[in-house]
Coordinates of C-alpha atoms in Angstrom, one line a residue:
Chain A
M1394 CA 172.7 -87.3 -43.9
F1395 CA 169.2 -88.1 -45.5
G1396 CA 168.1 -84.7 -44.1
F1397 CA 171.1 -82.9 -45.7
A1398 CA 170.3 -84.5 -48.8
K1399 CA 166.6 -83.5 -48.7
R1400 CA 167.7 -80.0 -47.7
D1401 CA 169.9 -79.8 -50.8
T1402 CA 167.1 -80.3 -53.1
Y1403 CA 165.1 -77.6 -51.4
S1404 CA 167.8 -75.2 -51.8
I1405 CA 167.7 -74.7 -55.2
I1406 CA 163.8 -74.0 -54.9
E1407 CA 164.7 -71.9 -51.9
M1408 CA 167.2 -70.0 -54.1
V1409 CA 164.7 -69.8 -57.0
I1410 CA 162.3 -68.0 -54.6
A1411 CA 165.1 -65.8 -53.4
M1412 CA 165.7 -65.0 -56.6
H1413 CA 162.1 -63.9 -57.7
Y1414 CA 162.3 -61.9 -54.6
V1415 CA 165.1 -59.8 -55.4
R1416 CA 164.1 -59.3 -58.5
G1417 CA 160.7 -58.0 -57.5
F1418 CA 158.4 -61.2 -57.5
K1419 CA 155.1 -59.6 -56.3
E1420 CA 155.3 -56.9 -59.2
G1421 CA 155.9 -60.0 -61.4
K1422 CA 153.0 -62.1 -60.2
K1423 CA 150.9 -59.0 -60.7
S1424 CA 152.2 -58.8 -64.4
I1425 CA 151.6 -62.6 -65.1
L1426 CA 147.8 -62.1 -64.3
Y1427 CA 147.6 -59.1 -67.0
G1428 CA 149.2 -61.7 -69.5
N1429 CA 152.8 -61.4 -69.2
R1430 CA 152.9 -57.7 -70.2
G1431 CA 156.0 -55.6 -69.9
M1432 CA 157.0 -58.0 -66.9
C1433 CA 160.7 -57.8 -67.4
L1434 CA 161.3 -54.1 -68.0
E1435 CA 159.0 -53.7 -64.9
N1436 CA 161.1 -56.0 -63.0
D1437 CA 164.3 -54.4 -64.0
L1438 CA 163.1 -50.8 -63.1
N1439 CA 162.0 -52.1 -59.9
D1440 CA 165.1 -53.7 -58.9
T1441 CA 167.0 -50.6 -59.9
N1442 CA 164.6 -48.2 -58.1
T1443 CA 165.4 -50.1 -55.2
F1444 CA 169.2 -50.3 -55.8
Y1445 CA 169.1 -46.2 -56.2
R1446 CA 167.4 -45.9 -52.8
L1447 CA 169.6 -48.3 -51.3
Q1448 CA 172.7 -46.5 -52.6
N1449 CA 170.9 -43.2 -51.4
R1450 CA 171.2 -41.9 -55.4
A1451 CA 167.0 -41.2 -55.5
V1452 CA 163.7 -41.9 -54.6
I1453 CA 161.6 -43.4 -57.1
Y1454 CA 158.8 -45.6 -57.1
K1455 CA 156.4 -47.2 -59.6
K1456 CA 152.7 -46.0 -58.5
P1457 CA 150.3 -48.7 -57.6
T1458 CA 147.8 -49.9 -60.3
P1459 CA 144.9 -47.2 -60.3
I1460 CA 141.8 -49.4 -59.6
T1461 CA 138.1 -48.8 -58.4
I1462 CA 137.3 -50.6 -55.5
S1463 CA 133.3 -51.6 -55.5
K1464 CA 133.1 -54.3 -52.8
V1465 CA 135.2 -55.2 -49.9
D1466 CA 134.7 -57.9 -47.2
Y1467 CA 135.9 -57.8 -43.6
P1468 CA 136.3 -61.5 -42.8
S1469 CA 137.6 -60.0 -39.3
R1470 CA 137.8 -56.6 -37.6
I1471 CA 141.6 -55.9 -38.8
E1472 CA 141.2 -58.0 -42.1
A1473 CA 139.7 -56.4 -45.5
V1474 CA 139.5 -58.5 -48.3
I1475 CA 138.6 -56.7 -51.7
K1476 CA 135.9 -59.1 -53.5
E1477 CA 135.3 -56.7 -56.7
A1478 CA 137.6 -53.9 -58.4
Y1479 CA 138.1 -52.8 -61.6
F1480 CA 141.2 -51.5 -63.1
K1481 CA 141.2 -47.9 -64.1
T1482 CA 142.8 -45.9 -66.8
P1483 CA 146.0 -44.4 -65.4
S1484 CA 146.0 -40.6 -65.7
T1485 CA 149.5 -40.0 -64.6
T1486 CA 152.8 -42.2 -65.8
D1487 CA 153.4 -44.9 -63.7
Y1488 CA 157.1 -44.0 -62.1
N1489 CA 157.8 -40.7 -60.3
G1490 CA 160.1 -39.4 -57.5
V1491 CA 163.3 -37.1 -56.6
Y1492 CA 166.4 -37.1 -58.2
R1493 CA 169.1 -34.5 -57.2
G1494 CA 166.2 -32.4 -55.8
K1495 CA 164.5 -32.4 -59.4
Y1496 CA 161.3 -34.2 -60.0
I1497 CA 161.4 -37.4 -62.2
D1498 CA 158.5 -38.6 -64.2
F1499 CA 158.1 -41.3 -66.6
E1500 CA 156.5 -44.1 -68.4
A1501 CA 158.1 -47.6 -69.2
K1502 CA 156.8 -49.9 -71.9
E1503 CA 158.1 -53.0 -74.0
T1504 CA 157.4 -53.7 -77.3
K1505 CA 158.2 -56.9 -79.5
L1506 CA 157.9 -55.1 -82.8
D1507 CA 160.4 -53.0 -84.8
Y1508 CA 158.4 -49.8 -83.7
F1509 CA 156.7 -48.4 -80.6
P1510 CA 153.0 -48.2 -81.1
L1511 CA 151.2 -44.9 -79.6
A1512 CA 148.3 -46.7 -78.7
N1513 CA 150.5 -48.0 -75.7
I1514 CA 150.4 -44.6 -74.5
H1515 CA 147.2 -43.1 -73.1
V1516 CA 146.3 -39.6 -74.0
H1517 CA 146.1 -38.5 -70.4
Q1518 CA 149.8 -39.8 -70.1
I1519 CA 150.9 -37.6 -72.7
E1520 CA 149.0 -34.6 -71.5
H1521 CA 150.8 -35.4 -68.1
L1522 CA 154.4 -35.6 -69.4
K1523 CA 153.5 -32.3 -71.3
L1524 CA 152.6 -30.7 -67.7
I1525 CA 155.5 -32.1 -65.7
M1526 CA 157.8 -30.5 -67.9
K1527 CA 155.9 -27.2 -68.2
H1528 CA 156.4 -27.2 -64.2
G1529 CA 160.1 -27.9 -64.4
G1530 CA 160.0 -31.8 -63.9
I1531 CA 162.4 -33.9 -66.0
G1532 CA 159.8 -36.5 -68.1
F1533 CA 160.4 -39.2 -69.9
L1534 CA 159.9 -42.6 -71.6
I1535 CA 162.3 -45.6 -71.3
I1536 CA 161.2 -48.2 -73.9
R1537 CA 162.5 -51.5 -74.5
F1538 CA 162.7 -53.5 -77.9
I1539 CA 162.6 -57.0 -76.9
K1540 CA 163.9 -58.4 -80.3
Y1541 CA 166.8 -56.2 -80.2
N1542 CA 167.2 -56.3 -76.6
K1543 CA 168.1 -52.8 -76.6
T1544 CA 166.1 -50.1 -74.0
F1545 CA 166.0 -46.4 -74.7
L1546 CA 165.5 -43.5 -72.7
L1547 CA 163.6 -40.9 -74.9
E1548 CA 163.2 -37.3 -73.4
G1549 CA 159.9 -36.1 -73.0
K1550 CA 160.4 -32.9 -75.5
D1551 CA 161.7 -35.4 -78.2
F1552 CA 158.4 -37.7 -77.8
L1553 CA 156.3 -34.8 -78.0
E1554 CA 158.4 -33.3 -80.8
F1555 CA 157.4 -36.4 -82.9
L1556 CA 153.9 -36.5 -81.6
E1557 CA 153.8 -33.1 -83.1
T1558 CA 155.7 -33.2 -86.5
M1559 CA 154.9 -36.7 -87.4
K1560 CA 151.3 -37.7 -87.9
R1561 CA 152.0 -41.6 -87.1
K1562 CA 150.4 -44.1 -85.2
S1563 CA 153.9 -45.6 -84.1
I1564 CA 157.4 -44.6 -83.2
P1565 CA 160.0 -46.6 -85.5
L1566 CA 163.0 -48.0 -83.7
S1567 CA 165.0 -45.9 -86.0
Y1568 CA 163.8 -42.7 -83.9
F1569 CA 165.1 -44.0 -81.0
E1570 CA 168.5 -44.7 -82.5
E1571 CA 168.7 -41.1 -83.7
K1572 CA 167.1 -38.9 -80.3
G1573 CA 166.9 -41.6 -77.6
H1574 CA 169.9 -42.7 -75.2
I1575 CA 170.6 -46.3 -75.0
I1576 CA 170.8 -47.3 -71.3
K1577 CA 173.2 -49.6 -70.3
E1578 CA 172.4 -53.1 -68.7
K1579 CA 174.5 -54.1 -65.7
Y1580 CA 174.6 -56.2 -63.0
Q1581 CA 173.7 -53.8 -60.5
P1582 CA 171.7 -51.6 -61.0
R1583 CA 170.0 -53.3 -63.5
L1584 CA 168.8 -50.3 -66.0
D1585 CA 171.2 -47.6 -65.0
Y1586 CA 169.0 -44.8 -66.4
L1587 CA 170.1 -42.0 -64.0
E1588 CA 173.3 -42.0 -65.9
S1589 CA 171.6 -40.8 -68.9
I1590 CA 169.7 -38.1 -67.0
D1591 CA 173.1 -36.8 -65.4
T1592 CA 174.4 -36.6 -69.1
L1593 CA 170.9 -34.9 -70.4
F1594 CA 170.0 -32.7 -67.3
F1595 CA 173.0 -32.4 -65.0
K1596 CA 176.0 -31.6 -68.0
G1597 CA 177.4 -35.4 -67.0
E1598 CA 178.3 -34.4 -63.6
S1599 CA 177.5 -37.5 -61.5
V1600 CA 176.7 -36.6 -57.7
Chain B
M927 CA 104.9 -27.4 -68.6
F928 CA 104.8 -30.2 -66.9
G929 CA 108.2 -31.3 -68.4
F930 CA 109.5 -28.2 -66.8
A931 CA 108.1 -29.1 -63.4
K932 CA 109.5 -32.5 -63.5
R933 CA 113.0 -30.9 -64.9
D934 CA 112.8 -28.7 -61.4
T935 CA 112.2 -32.0 -59.2
Y936 CA 115.2 -33.4 -61.1
S937 CA 117.6 -30.4 -60.8
I938 CA 118.0 -30.8 -57.1
I939 CA 119.2 -34.1 -57.5
E940 CA 121.4 -33.4 -60.1
M941 CA 122.6 -30.5 -58.3
V942 CA 123.9 -33.0 -55.4
I943 CA 125.3 -35.4 -57.9
A944 CA 127.4 -32.4 -59.6
M945 CA 128.5 -31.6 -56.4
H946 CA 129.6 -34.8 -55.1
Y947 CA 131.3 -35.1 -58.5
V948 CA 133.1 -32.0 -58.3
R949 CA 133.9 -32.7 -54.5
G950 CA 135.8 -36.2 -55.6
F951 CA 132.6 -38.1 -55.2
K952 CA 134.9 -41.1 -56.6
E953 CA 137.3 -40.9 -53.9
G954 CA 134.7 -40.4 -51.5
K955 CA 133.1 -43.8 -52.4
K956 CA 136.4 -45.6 -51.8
S957 CA 136.7 -43.9 -48.6
I958 CA 133.1 -45.2 -47.5
L959 CA 134.2 -48.7 -48.0
Y960 CA 136.8 -48.0 -45.5
G961 CA 134.7 -46.6 -42.8
N962 CA 134.6 -43.3 -43.6
R963 CA 138.2 -42.6 -42.6
G964 CA 139.9 -39.6 -43.7
M965 CA 137.1 -38.8 -46.2
C966 CA 136.6 -35.1 -46.2
L967 CA 140.3 -34.2 -45.9
E968 CA 141.0 -36.6 -48.9
N969 CA 138.1 -34.9 -51.0
D970 CA 139.4 -31.3 -50.2
L971 CA 142.9 -32.1 -51.1
N972 CA 141.9 -34.1 -54.4
D973 CA 139.4 -31.1 -55.3
T974 CA 142.3 -28.7 -54.5
N975 CA 145.0 -30.6 -56.5
T976 CA 142.5 -30.6 -59.4
F977 CA 142.2 -26.8 -59.1
Y978 CA 145.8 -26.5 -59.1
R979 CA 146.1 -28.5 -62.5
L980 CA 143.4 -26.7 -63.9
Q981 CA 145.1 -23.6 -63.0
N982 CA 148.1 -24.5 -64.0
R983 CA 150.0 -24.0 -60.6
A984 CA 151.4 -27.5 -59.6
V985 CA 150.8 -31.4 -60.6
I986 CA 150.2 -33.1 -57.6
Y987 CA 148.2 -36.2 -57.4
K988 CA 147.2 -38.8 -54.5
K989 CA 148.8 -42.4 -55.3
P990 CA 146.3 -45.0 -56.0
T991 CA 145.7 -47.3 -52.8
P992 CA 148.4 -50.0 -52.7
I993 CA 146.9 -53.4 -53.0
T994 CA 148.2 -57.2 -54.0
I995 CA 146.3 -58.6 -56.9
S996 CA 145.7 -62.4 -55.9
K997 CA 142.8 -63.1 -58.4
V998 CA 141.4 -61.6 -61.8
D999 CA 138.5 -63.0 -64.0
Y1000 CA 138.2 -62.3 -67.7
P1001 CA 134.5 -62.2 -68.3
S1002 CA 135.3 -61.0 -71.7
R1003 CA 138.4 -60.7 -74.1
I1004 CA 138.9 -56.6 -73.0
E1005 CA 137.3 -56.8 -69.4
A1006 CA 139.3 -57.8 -66.6
V1007 CA 137.7 -58.0 -63.0
I1008 CA 139.6 -58.3 -59.8
K1009 CA 137.8 -60.8 -57.7
E1010 CA 140.4 -61.0 -54.8
A1011 CA 143.0 -58.4 -53.8
Y1012 CA 144.6 -57.2 -50.4
F1013 CA 145.3 -53.5 -49.2
K1014 CA 149.1 -53.2 -48.6
T1015 CA 150.9 -51.5 -46.0
P1016 CA 152.3 -48.4 -48.0
S1017 CA 155.7 -47.9 -48.3
T1018 CA 155.4 -44.3 -49.3
T1019 CA 153.3 -41.2 -48.6
D1020 CA 150.0 -40.7 -50.4
Y1021 CA 150.5 -37.5 -52.2
N1022 CA 153.3 -36.4 -54.6
G1023 CA 154.1 -33.9 -57.5
V1024 CA 155.9 -31.2 -58.8
Y1025 CA 155.6 -27.4 -57.7
R1026 CA 157.6 -24.6 -59.4
G1027 CA 160.2 -27.4 -60.4
K1028 CA 160.5 -28.9 -56.7
Y1029 CA 159.7 -32.3 -55.7
I1030 CA 156.6 -32.1 -53.4
D1031 CA 155.8 -35.0 -50.8
F1032 CA 153.3 -35.5 -48.3
E1033 CA 151.1 -37.5 -45.9
A1034 CA 147.4 -35.8 -44.9
K1035 CA 145.5 -37.4 -42.0
E1036 CA 142.6 -36.2 -40.1
T1037 CA 142.3 -37.0 -36.5
K1038 CA 139.2 -36.5 -34.1
L1039 CA 141.1 -35.8 -30.8
D1040 CA 143.1 -32.8 -29.4
Y1041 CA 146.4 -34.9 -30.7
F1042 CA 147.4 -36.8 -33.6
P1043 CA 148.3 -40.3 -32.7
L1044 CA 151.6 -41.3 -34.4
A1045 CA 150.4 -44.9 -35.0
N1046 CA 148.5 -43.3 -38.0
I1047 CA 151.7 -42.8 -39.8
H1048 CA 153.8 -45.8 -40.9
V1049 CA 157.5 -46.2 -40.1
H1050 CA 158.2 -46.8 -43.6
Q1051 CA 156.4 -43.2 -44.4
I1052 CA 158.5 -41.5 -41.8
E1053 CA 161.7 -43.0 -43.4
H1054 CA 160.4 -42.0 -46.9
L1055 CA 159.9 -38.3 -45.8
K1056 CA 163.4 -38.3 -44.3
L1057 CA 164.6 -39.6 -48.0
I1058 CA 162.8 -36.9 -49.8
M1059 CA 164.2 -34.1 -47.7
K1060 CA 167.9 -35.5 -48.2
H1061 CA 167.2 -35.7 -52.0
G1062 CA 166.4 -32.2 -52.2
G1063 CA 162.5 -32.7 -52.3
I1064 CA 159.8 -30.8 -50.0
G1065 CA 158.5 -33.1 -47.6
F1066 CA 155.7 -32.4 -44.9
L1067 CA 152.6 -33.6 -43.2
I1068 CA 148.9 -32.0 -43.5
I1069 CA 146.9 -32.7 -40.3
R1070 CA 143.3 -32.1 -39.6
F1071 CA 142.1 -31.3 -36.5
I1072 CA 138.1 -32.3 -37.1
K1073 CA 136.8 -31.0 -33.3
Y1074 CA 138.7 -27.8 -34.0
N1075 CA 138.0 -27.6 -38.0
K1076 CA 141.7 -26.5 -38.3
T1077 CA 144.1 -27.9 -40.8
F1078 CA 148.0 -27.6 -40.3
L1079 CA 151.0 -28.1 -42.5
L1080 CA 153.6 -29.3 -40.6
E1081 CA 157.3 -29.6 -42.1
G1082 CA 159.1 -32.7 -42.5
K1083 CA 161.8 -31.1 -40.6
D1084 CA 159.6 -30.3 -37.5
F1085 CA 157.9 -33.5 -37.5
L1086 CA 161.2 -35.4 -37.4
E1087 CA 162.3 -32.9 -34.6
F1088 CA 159.5 -34.0 -32.5
L1089 CA 159.9 -37.8 -33.3
E1090 CA 163.7 -37.6 -32.4
T1091 CA 163.2 -35.3 -29.2
M1092 CA 159.9 -36.5 -27.6
K1093 CA 159.8 -40.0 -26.9
R1094 CA 155.5 -39.6 -27.2
K1095 CA 153.1 -41.6 -29.2
S1096 CA 150.9 -38.7 -30.1
I1097 CA 151.7 -35.3 -31.1
P1098 CA 149.8 -32.8 -29.2
L1099 CA 147.6 -29.8 -31.1
S1100 CA 149.6 -27.4 -29.2
Y1101 CA 152.9 -28.1 -31.1
F1102 CA 151.0 -27.8 -34.4
E1103 CA 149.7 -24.4 -33.1
E1104 CA 153.6 -23.8 -32.3
K1105 CA 155.4 -25.0 -35.2
G1106 CA 152.9 -25.9 -38.0
H1107 CA 151.1 -23.6 -40.7
I1108 CA 147.6 -23.1 -40.6
I1109 CA 145.9 -23.6 -44.2
K1110 CA 142.9 -21.6 -44.7
E1111 CA 139.7 -22.9 -46.1
K1112 CA 138.4 -21.2 -49.1
Y1113 CA 136.0 -21.8 -51.9
Q1114 CA 138.7 -22.5 -54.3
P1115 CA 141.0 -23.7 -53.9
R1116 CA 139.3 -25.9 -50.9
L1117 CA 142.7 -25.8 -48.7
D1118 CA 145.4 -23.4 -50.4
Y1119 CA 148.4 -25.6 -49.0
L1120 CA 150.9 -24.1 -51.8
E1121 CA 150.4 -20.9 -50.5
S1122 CA 152.3 -22.2 -47.0
I1123 CA 154.7 -23.8 -49.3
D1124 CA 155.3 -20.5 -51.2
T1125 CA 155.8 -18.8 -47.4
L1126 CA 158.1 -21.6 -46.2
F1127 CA 160.4 -22.7 -49.3
F1128 CA 160.1 -19.9 -51.5
K1129 CA 160.3 -16.5 -49.4
G1130 CA 157.0 -15.9 -49.9
E1131 CA 157.2 -15.0 -53.5
S1132 CA 154.0 -16.5 -55.3
V1133 CA 154.8 -17.4 -59.1

């Protein structure tokens, strides 16, 4: 009986661990190290992409964080421990993959403000999105406004149009409300952004 | 005059540095750390992909090496140094991108032997290639036989057929010679694998 009581105490911890694991704990842990930036959106997207893969809907992954490794230790013949490495400025967006035969490519960011600061997207990433579209891929942004709990998909062409016509350092929420497409939050998938892609690029036909 | 002589002495070093840089020195440096594995093929492919991008032919990148970061130091407010990290088993292939509107995905390996050991491709990567093809992407392998200085493109379907019909732990060179497509080595691009993709997937029509 005591064993069971003890077991009950553990089960909550186990549940929390299991929940964290399901919600992409590993990625979450990494985000904590970066100072909690973009953790929730990243986890939601990782869950969504896992769900899409399991449902055979699409194969989309977050790319690993680009780093420059400068020191590796080999404590044993098969084990390698990186002892010194540095974060590199990404030259591409974070997410890519294939959906309905098309190449999908996007960057995802959160903002606590009423606008999205353009400093959050590197120049290389903007150039990358331009090229993707030029080569027939589907490029876009996913931006979450934390304060309003709203997540938008903004097509690459609308993002570039803003950059070219408005000489501003940030995109206001109103632009996302006008040109963007709100992504519904669900139980599963967490953020069904492919629903927006169906509407925008496949005339609303689902697979 | 003395200044010029001195300059001539340096120019060789500068040329070597420039050559290394052009041939993807940064990636090469990383490979040295891993024990020189796959360095030449990786560099050739990085050069080729850079050339393709500059020529506006395709947008294809090698993904960063997947790692799990466990310790980060912040020597200053803006600087972050990774002090402990581990290599992760990759769940996808190394290269992907977009070409002529299609999703491109492949894994590249070198072998010093007369055969290609299947242990060099992870189970997850095989599953990944299967999924890519299922979703309408173009999946393949690029395998270099160092001893023969031959590099082959093997279509995903032929790779999977081998795995399903032959219960072997390696693919012999003869299978690549029969089913694969030899990739020509050129000055630029170093390895014109998209030429094979044109032949195989676009009825030989170039862009």
